[in-house]
Short mmCIF file of C-alpha atoms in Angstrom, two decimals:
data_model
loop_
_atom_site.label_atom_id
_atom_site.label_comp_id
_atom_site.label_asym_id
_atom_site.label_seq_id
_atom_site.Cartn_x
_atom_site.Cartn_y
_atom_site.Cartn_z
CA UNK A 1 15.78 -70.58 -178.83
CA UNK A 2 13.86 -73.14 -177.00
CA UNK A 3 14.21 -73.52 -173.49
CA UNK A 4 16.30 -76.91 -171.72
CA UNK A 5 14.00 -78.79 -169.41
CA UNK A 6 15.68 -76.68 -166.41
CA UNK A 7 15.14 -73.53 -167.44
CA UNK A 8 11.99 -74.35 -168.03
CA UNK A 9 11.65 -75.84 -164.33
CA UNK A 10 12.81 -72.84 -163.17
CA UNK A 11 10.09 -70.78 -164.41
CA UNK A 12 7.68 -73.21 -163.56
CA UNK A 13 8.83 -72.63 -160.24
CA UNK A 14 8.84 -69.13 -160.61
CA UNK A 15 5.28 -69.06 -161.22
CA UNK A 16 4.43 -71.50 -158.15
CA UNK A 17 6.26 -69.71 -155.99
CA UNK A 18 4.35 -65.63 -157.99
CA UNK A 19 1.76 -67.52 -157.24
CA UNK A 20 1.95 -69.01 -153.63
CA UNK A 21 2.55 -64.99 -152.76
CA UNK A 22 -0.21 -63.73 -153.69
CA UNK A 23 -2.85 -65.74 -152.60
CA UNK A 24 -1.66 -65.19 -149.16
CA UNK A 25 -1.06 -61.59 -149.69
CA UNK A 26 -5.54 -62.66 -150.12
CA UNK A 27 -5.34 -64.54 -147.36
CA UNK A 28 -3.91 -61.90 -144.81
CA UNK A 29 -5.76 -58.68 -146.83
CA UNK A 30 -9.46 -60.67 -146.19
CA UNK A 31 -9.15 -62.77 -143.77
CA UNK A 32 -12.41 -63.58 -142.67
CA UNK A 33 -14.86 -63.83 -146.03
CA UNK A 34 -16.32 -60.47 -147.18
CA UNK A 35 -19.42 -59.32 -145.79
CA UNK A 36 -21.65 -55.83 -145.96
CA UNK A 37 -19.82 -52.95 -144.57
CA UNK A 38 -16.04 -52.74 -144.98
CA UNK A 39 -13.67 -55.89 -145.01
CA UNK A 40 -11.77 -56.28 -141.13
CA UNK A 41 -8.62 -55.15 -141.64
CA UNK A 42 -10.73 -52.21 -142.38
CA UNK A 43 -12.35 -51.45 -138.65
CA UNK A 44 -9.37 -51.60 -137.13
CA UNK A 45 -7.11 -47.81 -136.35
CA UNK A 46 -4.40 -48.31 -139.60
CA UNK A 47 -1.93 -50.65 -138.36
CA UNK A 48 1.41 -49.98 -136.93
CA UNK A 49 4.57 -49.10 -139.21
CA UNK A 50 7.90 -50.18 -138.93
CA UNK A 51 8.79 -47.40 -136.99
CA UNK A 52 12.60 -47.08 -138.80
CA UNK A 53 9.97 -47.94 -142.10
CA UNK A 54 8.23 -44.50 -141.08
CA UNK A 55 10.50 -42.51 -141.03
CA UNK A 56 12.16 -43.87 -143.56
CA UNK A 57 8.57 -43.11 -145.48
CA UNK A 58 7.81 -40.43 -143.80
CA UNK A 59 11.32 -38.18 -143.70
CA UNK A 60 12.71 -39.30 -146.98
CA UNK A 61 11.47 -35.63 -148.57
CA UNK A 62 12.89 -34.06 -145.58
CA UNK A 63 16.17 -35.75 -144.57
CA UNK A 64 17.82 -34.09 -147.73
#
């Protein structure tokens, strides 16, 4: 079945949203244009995770 106009519109919206998310990730990831040396976000301390999230990730195996 050919997609109905509504479905097609929805697919286009999803596609646009996905592209936008990727773009935002790229923008957040590099802040400054990449120059020589590691990008700025690697020179700082590793980002602090939300404590709960960190506990979930690290604690998952041995909470069982």
